[in-house]
Amino acid sequence: MDAGKKDRKPILLSGIQPSGHLALGNYVGAMRNWVNLQEDYLGIFIVVDLHAITVRQKPADLRNRCLSFAAQYLAAGIDPEENVIFIQSHVPQHAELSWVLNCYTYMGELNRMTQFKDKSKRHDDNINAGLYSYPALMAADILLYQTDLVPVGADQKQHLELTRDIANRFNNTYSPTFKVPEPFIPKAGARIMSLQDADKKMSKSDDNENNYISLLDPPDVLRRKIKRAVTDSAREITPDSVNSSGIGNLLTIYSVLNDSTPESVAQKFEGQMYSNFKGELADSLVAFLEPFQDKYHKIMSDKTYLTGILDEGAERAKYMASRTLSKVHRKIGLVAPGRK
Ligand code: TRP
């Protein structure tokens, strides 16, 4: 891969944990923005497997999901020639820097993390130290690459704030070492909620698969999930439907698929029965996901191609990451290994 021009673009970095199934919420909240921003940034897109093991995973499933998620990044339109795509554990500098950053992160800070509190409640039989220090690993992911912009959902804002605090703390203690990254939080309105409980965010790791739309759901499953999605006791679309959580969420989904707004979708379908609108929504969804799924299956059937991209991504990432890591080691007083 040639260096030069591409390397001067500002850096955008993001990651998704290979757990559950990539859902429409991930596409709208994250992957779509990655694709849109890739012209102006050098994108670093990571399958964060080391984060995923903070919750118990079945080894064979985790292995498959790492490749499957990488293939879905590509199917969504991330250009592997212009971006760096890799699996987190392939670049050992992530684990190495995270240890150092653990020593610059206070327990008081980690105690305040809402994701830790939520996850400890959900996995109360396995509240491990990794789950607790998870934000220091995320800070390492970001700070290793001198990242400018981190597109994340609102639920990750707290982790990003902590990353900035850690970076500033380190920079102030020694001398400027890390770029302090900016968050990029996509506009509200395009938040996709659970299909069965519209007050809850659509989660890719939900136990009930009727709650989310997987990007890989086949057409009959997509149709069934939309048919079963909760609405309210009314029967027809009105302009006010956008304010009703269930039907409002379906209007949002339709608007996202058709580059519109929930308000104009409500206008378009005003007076129509919910069941009719749901049929149209299902058609839109099937048409939207079809080219994505075709591309995905093509990539997955050529493992040599896929692992080639991931290997190349990891090589490039290692080069970038090791520059930051050796600076860090030097500043804190670790002895550099002998050159020969
Ligand atoms: N913690 C993020 C999440 O659960 C995933 C993540 C790990 C991440 N490392 C990252 C996101 C670095 C952005 C940048 O969604």
Short mmCIF file of N, CA, C and O in Angstrom, two decimals, residues 220-321:
data_model
loop_
_atom_site.label_atom_id
_atom_site.label_comp_id
_atom_site.label_asym_id
_atom_site.label_seq_id
_atom_site.Cartn_x
_atom_site.Cartn_y
_atom_site.Cartn_z
N ASP A 220 -37.73 -13.48 4.05
CA ASP A 220 -38.94 -13.92 4.78
C ASP A 220 -38.84 -13.55 6.26
O ASP A 220 -39.84 -13.21 6.89
N VAL A 221 -37.64 -13.58 6.82
CA VAL A 221 -37.47 -13.21 8.23
C VAL A 221 -37.71 -11.70 8.40
O VAL A 221 -38.36 -11.27 9.35
N LEU A 222 -37.18 -10.93 7.46
CA LEU A 222 -37.38 -9.47 7.53
C LEU A 222 -38.86 -9.15 7.53
O LEU A 222 -39.36 -8.36 8.34
N ARG A 223 -39.60 -9.80 6.61
CA ARG A 223 -41.05 -9.53 6.50
C ARG A 223 -41.77 -9.91 7.79
O ARG A 223 -42.65 -9.20 8.27
N ARG A 224 -41.38 -11.05 8.34
CA ARG A 224 -42.05 -11.51 9.56
C ARG A 224 -41.78 -10.56 10.74
O ARG A 224 -42.68 -10.20 11.49
N LYS A 225 -40.53 -10.12 10.84
CA LYS A 225 -40.18 -9.22 11.96
C LYS A 225 -40.95 -7.89 11.87
O LYS A 225 -41.38 -7.35 12.88
N ILE A 226 -41.06 -7.37 10.65
CA ILE A 226 -41.78 -6.10 10.49
C ILE A 226 -43.26 -6.29 10.80
O ILE A 226 -43.90 -5.48 11.47
N LYS A 227 -43.80 -7.40 10.34
CA LYS A 227 -45.21 -7.69 10.59
C LYS A 227 -45.50 -7.73 12.08
O LYS A 227 -46.51 -7.24 12.56
N ARG A 228 -44.57 -8.31 12.83
CA ARG A 228 -44.78 -8.48 14.27
C ARG A 228 -44.40 -7.26 15.10
O ARG A 228 -44.62 -7.25 16.31
N ALA A 229 -43.77 -6.27 14.47
CA ALA A 229 -43.28 -5.11 15.24
C ALA A 229 -44.45 -4.42 15.94
O ALA A 229 -45.54 -4.30 15.38
N VAL A 230 -44.21 -3.95 17.18
CA VAL A 230 -45.29 -3.29 17.93
C VAL A 230 -45.63 -1.94 17.32
O VAL A 230 -44.76 -1.25 16.78
N THR A 231 -46.90 -1.59 17.39
CA THR A 231 -47.34 -0.25 16.97
C THR A 231 -48.08 0.36 18.16
O THR A 231 -47.51 0.47 19.22
N ASP A 232 -49.33 0.75 17.97
CA ASP A 232 -50.14 1.21 19.10
C ASP A 232 -51.58 0.83 18.78
O ASP A 232 -51.83 0.10 17.82
N SER A 233 -52.54 1.35 19.53
CA SER A 233 -53.92 0.87 19.35
C SER A 233 -54.63 1.54 18.17
O SER A 233 -55.73 1.14 17.80
N ALA A 234 -54.01 2.56 17.57
CA ALA A 234 -54.62 3.16 16.39
C ALA A 234 -54.41 2.23 15.19
O ALA A 234 -53.74 1.19 15.31
N ARG A 235 -54.99 2.56 14.04
CA ARG A 235 -54.87 1.65 12.91
C ARG A 235 -54.31 2.32 11.66
O ARG A 235 -53.84 1.69 10.74
N GLU A 236 -54.40 3.65 11.65
CA GLU A 236 -53.99 4.38 10.43
C GLU A 236 -52.86 5.36 10.74
O GLU A 236 -52.79 5.91 11.83
N ILE A 237 -52.04 5.60 9.73
CA ILE A 237 -50.98 6.60 9.86
C ILE A 237 -51.59 8.01 9.86
O ILE A 237 -52.43 8.32 9.01
N THR A 238 -51.14 8.82 10.81
CA THR A 238 -51.49 10.25 10.82
C THR A 238 -50.17 11.03 10.99
O THR A 238 -49.15 10.42 11.33
N PRO A 239 -50.21 12.35 10.80
CA PRO A 239 -48.96 13.11 11.01
C PRO A 239 -48.42 12.92 12.42
O PRO A 239 -47.21 12.99 12.66
N ASP A 240 -49.33 12.65 13.36
CA ASP A 240 -48.92 12.49 14.74
C ASP A 240 -48.25 11.13 15.01
O ASP A 240 -47.67 10.92 16.09
N SER A 241 -48.32 10.22 14.04
CA SER A 241 -47.73 8.89 14.25
C SER A 241 -46.24 8.96 14.58
O SER A 241 -45.70 8.08 15.24
N VAL A 242 -45.56 10.03 14.13
CA VAL A 242 -44.13 10.14 14.40
C VAL A 242 -43.84 10.21 15.90
O VAL A 242 -42.75 9.89 16.35
N ASN A 243 -44.84 10.64 16.67
CA ASN A 243 -44.64 10.77 18.12
C ASN A 243 -45.00 9.51 18.91
O ASN A 243 -44.84 9.46 20.12
N SER A 244 -45.55 8.52 18.21
CA SER A 244 -45.91 7.29 18.89
C SER A 244 -44.71 6.34 18.78
O SER A 244 -44.21 6.11 17.67
N SER A 245 -44.22 5.82 19.91
CA SER A 245 -42.90 5.18 19.86
C SER A 245 -42.80 4.04 18.84
O SER A 245 -41.89 4.02 18.02
N GLY A 246 -43.73 3.09 18.86
CA GLY A 246 -43.62 1.94 17.95
C GLY A 246 -43.74 2.32 16.49
O GLY A 246 -42.82 2.08 15.69
N ILE A 247 -44.84 2.93 16.12
CA ILE A 247 -45.04 3.27 14.71
C ILE A 247 -44.05 4.37 14.30
O ILE A 247 -43.56 4.39 13.16
N GLY A 248 -43.72 5.25 15.23
CA GLY A 248 -42.73 6.29 14.96
C GLY A 248 -41.38 5.68 14.57
O GLY A 248 -40.70 6.15 13.66
N ASN A 249 -41.03 4.61 15.26
CA ASN A 249 -39.76 3.93 14.95
C ASN A 249 -39.80 3.33 13.54
O ASN A 249 -38.83 3.40 12.80
N LEU A 250 -40.96 2.75 13.17
CA LEU A 250 -41.06 2.17 11.82
C LEU A 250 -40.99 3.27 10.76
O LEU A 250 -40.39 3.08 9.69
N LEU A 251 -41.58 4.42 11.07
CA LEU A 251 -41.48 5.55 10.13
C LEU A 251 -40.02 6.00 10.01
O LEU A 251 -39.55 6.33 8.91
N THR A 252 -39.31 6.00 11.13
CA THR A 252 -37.89 6.36 11.10
C THR A 252 -37.12 5.39 10.21
O THR A 252 -36.29 5.79 9.38
N ILE A 253 -37.39 4.09 10.40
CA ILE A 253 -36.67 3.09 9.60
C ILE A 253 -36.95 3.31 8.11
O ILE A 253 -36.03 3.33 7.29
N TYR A 254 -38.22 3.52 7.77
CA TYR A 254 -38.56 3.76 6.37
C TYR A 254 -37.81 5.00 5.86
O TYR A 254 -37.28 5.01 4.75
N SER A 255 -37.75 6.03 6.69
CA SER A 255 -37.11 7.28 6.25
C SER A 255 -35.61 7.08 6.02
O SER A 255 -35.04 7.63 5.09
N VAL A 256 -35.00 6.27 6.87
CA VAL A 256 -33.57 6.02 6.72
C VAL A 256 -33.30 5.27 5.41
O VAL A 256 -32.36 5.56 4.68
N LEU A 257 -34.16 4.30 5.12
CA LEU A 257 -33.95 3.49 3.91
C LEU A 257 -34.19 4.29 2.65
O LEU A 257 -33.68 3.95 1.59
N ASN A 258 -35.02 5.33 2.76
CA ASN A 258 -35.40 6.07 1.57
C ASN A 258 -34.91 7.51 1.58
O ASN A 258 -35.45 8.35 0.87
N ASP A 259 -33.90 7.77 2.44
CA ASP A 259 -33.31 9.12 2.48
C ASP A 259 -34.34 10.20 2.68
O ASP A 259 -34.38 11.19 1.92
N SER A 260 -35.20 10.02 3.65
CA SER A 260 -36.28 10.96 3.86
C SER A 260 -36.34 11.31 5.34
O SER A 260 -35.39 11.05 6.08
N THR A 261 -37.43 11.90 5.79
CA THR A 261 -37.59 12.18 7.22
C THR A 261 -38.86 11.46 7.68
O THR A 261 -39.77 11.23 6.88
N PRO A 262 -38.95 11.12 8.98
CA PRO A 262 -40.16 10.45 9.46
C PRO A 262 -41.41 11.27 9.17
O PRO A 262 -42.46 10.72 8.80
N GLU A 263 -41.29 12.61 9.26
CA GLU A 263 -42.45 13.47 9.02
C GLU A 263 -42.95 13.33 7.59
O GLU A 263 -44.16 13.20 7.35
N SER A 264 -42.04 13.34 6.62
CA SER A 264 -42.54 13.24 5.26
C SER A 264 -43.01 11.83 4.93
O SER A 264 -43.90 11.66 4.09
N VAL A 265 -42.47 10.84 5.60
CA VAL A 265 -42.99 9.48 5.40
C VAL A 265 -44.42 9.39 5.94
O VAL A 265 -45.31 8.82 5.31
N ALA A 266 -44.65 10.01 7.13
CA ALA A 266 -46.00 10.00 7.71
C ALA A 266 -46.97 10.70 6.77
O ALA A 266 -48.12 10.27 6.60
N GLN A 267 -46.49 11.75 6.12
CA GLN A 267 -47.34 12.48 5.18
C GLN A 267 -47.69 11.60 3.98
O GLN A 267 -48.83 11.51 3.56
N LYS A 268 -46.64 10.93 3.45
CA LYS A 268 -46.83 10.08 2.28
C LYS A 268 -47.86 8.97 2.54
O LYS A 268 -48.63 8.62 1.67
N PHE A 269 -47.83 8.41 3.77
CA PHE A 269 -48.71 7.28 4.06
C PHE A 269 -49.96 7.69 4.85
O PHE A 269 -50.70 6.82 5.32
N GLU A 270 -50.19 8.98 5.00
CA GLU A 270 -51.30 9.44 5.81
C GLU A 270 -52.62 8.78 5.38
O GLU A 270 -52.93 8.70 4.19
N GLY A 271 -53.36 8.27 6.36
CA GLY A 271 -54.66 7.65 6.06
C GLY A 271 -54.56 6.17 5.71
O GLY A 271 -55.57 5.49 5.62
N GLN A 272 -53.36 5.68 5.53
CA GLN A 272 -53.22 4.25 5.19
C GLN A 272 -53.15 3.38 6.45
O GLN A 272 -52.68 3.82 7.49
N MET A 273 -53.64 2.15 6.31
CA MET A 273 -53.61 1.22 7.44
C MET A 273 -52.16 0.89 7.79
O MET A 273 -51.32 0.77 6.91
N TYR A 274 -51.94 0.64 9.08
CA TYR A 274 -50.61 0.22 9.52
C TYR A 274 -50.13 -1.00 8.73
O TYR A 274 -48.97 -1.10 8.33
N SER A 275 -51.05 -1.94 8.52
CA SER A 275 -50.64 -3.20 7.86
C SER A 275 -50.13 -2.92 6.44
O SER A 275 -49.16 -3.54 6.00
N ASN A 276 -50.74 -1.96 5.79
CA ASN A 276 -50.31 -1.62 4.45
C ASN A 276 -48.92 -0.96 4.47
O ASN A 276 -48.03 -1.33 3.70
N PHE A 277 -48.76 -0.03 5.41
CA PHE A 277 -47.46 0.63 5.54
C PHE A 277 -46.37 -0.39 5.87
O PHE A 277 -45.25 -0.36 5.33
N LYS A 278 -46.70 -1.34 6.75
CA LYS A 278 -45.69 -2.35 7.11
C LYS A 278 -45.27 -3.17 5.89
O LYS A 278 -44.09 -3.52 5.76
N GLY A 279 -46.22 -3.45 5.01
CA GLY A 279 -45.88 -4.17 3.78
C GLY A 279 -44.88 -3.39 2.94
O GLY A 279 -43.89 -3.93 2.45
N GLU A 280 -45.15 -2.08 2.81
CA GLU A 280 -44.24 -1.22 2.03
C GLU A 280 -42.87 -1.13 2.69
O GLU A 280 -41.83 -1.13 2.03
N LEU A 281 -42.89 -1.05 4.01
CA LEU A 281 -41.62 -0.96 4.74
C LEU A 281 -40.81 -2.24 4.52
O LEU A 281 -39.59 -2.18 4.27
N ALA A 282 -41.48 -3.38 4.61
CA ALA A 282 -40.78 -4.66 4.42
C ALA A 282 -40.17 -4.72 3.01
O ALA A 282 -39.02 -5.14 2.84
N ASP A 283 -40.93 -4.26 2.00
CA ASP A 283 -40.39 -4.24 0.63
C ASP A 283 -39.13 -3.39 0.55
O ASP A 283 -38.14 -3.77 -0.07
N SER A 284 -39.20 -2.21 1.17
CA SER A 284 -38.05 -1.30 1.16
C SER A 284 -36.83 -1.94 1.80
O SER A 284 -35.71 -1.81 1.31
N LEU A 285 -37.09 -2.60 2.92
CA LEU A 285 -36.00 -3.21 3.67
C LEU A 285 -35.34 -4.33 2.87
O LEU A 285 -34.11 -4.42 2.78
N VAL A 286 -36.16 -5.16 2.25
CA VAL A 286 -35.64 -6.27 1.45
C VAL A 286 -34.81 -5.71 0.28
O VAL A 286 -33.69 -6.17 0.03
N ALA A 287 -35.34 -4.69 -0.37
CA ALA A 287 -34.63 -4.11 -1.51
C ALA A 287 -33.32 -3.46 -1.07
O ALA A 287 -32.31 -3.53 -1.77
N PHE A 288 -33.34 -2.86 0.11
CA PHE A 288 -32.15 -2.18 0.62
C PHE A 288 -31.05 -3.18 0.98
O PHE A 288 -29.87 -2.96 0.70
N LEU A 289 -31.45 -4.29 1.61
CA LEU A 289 -30.44 -5.23 2.11
C LEU A 289 -29.96 -6.22 1.05
O LEU A 289 -28.91 -6.84 1.22
N GLU A 290 -30.71 -6.36 -0.02
CA GLU A 290 -30.35 -7.36 -1.04
C GLU A 290 -28.95 -7.17 -1.61
O GLU A 290 -28.13 -8.10 -1.58
N PRO A 291 -28.61 -5.97 -2.11
CA PRO A 291 -27.25 -5.81 -2.65
C PRO A 291 -26.18 -5.97 -1.58
O PRO A 291 -25.10 -6.51 -1.84
N PHE A 292 -26.47 -5.52 -0.37
CA PHE A 292 -25.53 -5.69 0.74
C PHE A 292 -25.27 -7.17 0.99
O PHE A 292 -24.11 -7.61 1.11
N GLN A 293 -26.33 -7.94 1.04
CA GLN A 293 -26.18 -9.37 1.35
C GLN A 293 -25.49 -10.12 0.21
O GLN A 293 -24.68 -11.02 0.45
N ASP A 294 -25.78 -9.74 -1.03
CA ASP A 294 -25.10 -10.37 -2.17
C ASP A 294 -23.60 -10.17 -2.07
O ASP A 294 -22.80 -11.08 -2.24
N LYS A 295 -23.24 -8.92 -1.78
CA LYS A 295 -21.83 -8.59 -1.69
C LYS A 295 -21.18 -9.35 -0.53
O LYS A 295 -20.08 -9.88 -0.65
N TYR A 296 -21.90 -9.39 0.58
CA TYR A 296 -21.40 -10.09 1.77
C TYR A 296 -21.11 -11.56 1.45
O TYR A 296 -20.04 -12.09 1.76
N HIS A 297 -22.08 -12.23 0.82
CA HIS A 297 -21.91 -13.66 0.55
C HIS A 297 -20.76 -13.90 -0.42
O HIS A 297 -20.03 -14.89 -0.30
N LYS A 298 -20.58 -12.98 -1.36
CA LYS A 298 -19.46 -13.11 -2.29
C LYS A 298 -18.13 -13.02 -1.54
O LYS A 298 -17.23 -13.83 -1.74
N ILE A 299 -18.04 -12.05 -0.64
CA ILE A 299 -16.79 -11.87 0.12
C ILE A 299 -16.53 -13.09 1.01
O ILE A 299 -15.41 -13.60 1.08
N MET A 300 -17.58 -13.58 1.65
CA MET A 300 -17.40 -14.71 2.58
C MET A 300 -17.02 -16.00 1.85
O MET A 300 -16.47 -16.92 2.45
N SER A 301 -17.35 -16.05 0.56
CA SER A 301 -17.00 -17.28 -0.16
C SER A 301 -15.57 -17.23 -0.68
O SER A 301 -15.08 -18.18 -1.27
N ASP A 302 -14.88 -16.10 -0.45
CA ASP A 302 -13.49 -15.98 -0.87
C ASP A 302 -12.64 -15.59 0.34
O ASP A 302 -12.23 -14.44 0.51
N LYS A 303 -12.37 -16.59 1.17
CA LYS A 303 -11.67 -16.33 2.44
C LYS A 303 -10.25 -15.80 2.21
O LYS A 303 -9.73 -15.05 3.01
N THR A 304 -9.65 -16.22 1.09
CA THR A 304 -8.29 -15.74 0.81
C THR A 304 -8.29 -14.22 0.63
O THR A 304 -7.42 -13.52 1.15
N TYR A 305 -9.29 -13.76 -0.08
CA TYR A 305 -9.43 -12.31 -0.30
C TYR A 305 -9.62 -11.60 1.04
O TYR A 305 -8.93 -10.62 1.35
N LEU A 306 -10.53 -12.14 1.83
CA LEU A 306 -10.87 -11.48 3.09
C LEU A 306 -9.68 -11.48 4.06
O LEU A 306 -9.33 -10.44 4.64
N THR A 307 -9.04 -12.63 4.22
CA THR A 307 -7.92 -12.66 5.18
C THR A 307 -6.75 -11.83 4.64
O THR A 307 -5.99 -11.26 5.42
N GLY A 308 -6.64 -11.73 3.33
CA GLY A 308 -5.60 -10.87 2.74
C GLY A 308 -5.81 -9.42 3.15
O GLY A 308 -4.85 -8.73 3.54
N ILE A 309 -7.04 -8.96 3.10
CA ILE A 309 -7.34 -7.58 3.50
C ILE A 309 -7.05 -7.38 4.98
O ILE A 309 -6.45 -6.37 5.39
N LEU A 310 -7.44 -8.35 5.79
CA LEU A 310 -7.23 -8.22 7.25
C LEU A 310 -5.74 -8.29 7.60
O LEU A 310 -5.29 -7.58 8.51
N ASP A 311 -5.00 -9.11 6.89
CA ASP A 311 -3.56 -9.18 7.15
C ASP A 311 -2.87 -7.87 6.79
O ASP A 311 -2.03 -7.36 7.52
N GLU A 312 -3.27 -7.35 5.64
CA GLU A 312 -2.66 -6.10 5.20
C GLU A 312 -3.04 -4.96 6.14
O GLU A 312 -2.20 -4.12 6.51
N GLY A 313 -4.30 -4.96 6.58
CA GLY A 313 -4.77 -3.95 7.54
C GLY A 313 -3.96 -4.03 8.82
O GLY A 313 -3.51 -3.01 9.36
N ALA A 314 -3.75 -5.25 9.31
CA ALA A 314 -3.03 -5.43 10.58
C ALA A 314 -1.57 -4.97 10.45
O ALA A 314 -1.02 -4.34 11.35
N GLU A 315 -0.96 -5.25 9.29
CA GLU A 315 0.43 -4.82 9.08
C GLU A 315 0.54 -3.31 9.14
O GLU A 315 1.42 -2.74 9.77
N ARG A 316 -0.36 -2.67 8.43
CA ARG A 316 -0.33 -1.21 8.39
C ARG A 316 -0.61 -0.62 9.77
O ARG A 316 0.03 0.34 10.21
N ALA A 317 -1.57 -1.23 10.47
CA ALA A 317 -1.93 -0.76 11.81
C ALA A 317 -0.74 -0.92 12.76
O ALA A 317 -0.43 -0.03 13.56
N LYS A 318 -0.04 -2.05 12.66
CA LYS A 318 1.10 -2.30 13.54
C LYS A 318 2.16 -1.22 13.37
O LYS A 318 2.75 -0.75 14.33
N TYR A 319 2.38 -0.87 12.13
CA TYR A 319 3.39 0.15 11.85
C TYR A 319 3.00 1.48 12.52
O TYR A 319 3.80 2.10 13.21
N MET A 320 1.75 1.88 12.32
CA MET A 320 1.29 3.15 12.90
C MET A 320 1.31 3.08 14.42
O MET A 320 1.74 4.01 15.11
N ALA A 321 0.80 1.96 14.97
CA ALA A 321 0.64 1.82 16.42
C ALA A 321 1.99 1.76 17.13
O ALA A 321 2.17 2.31 18.21
#
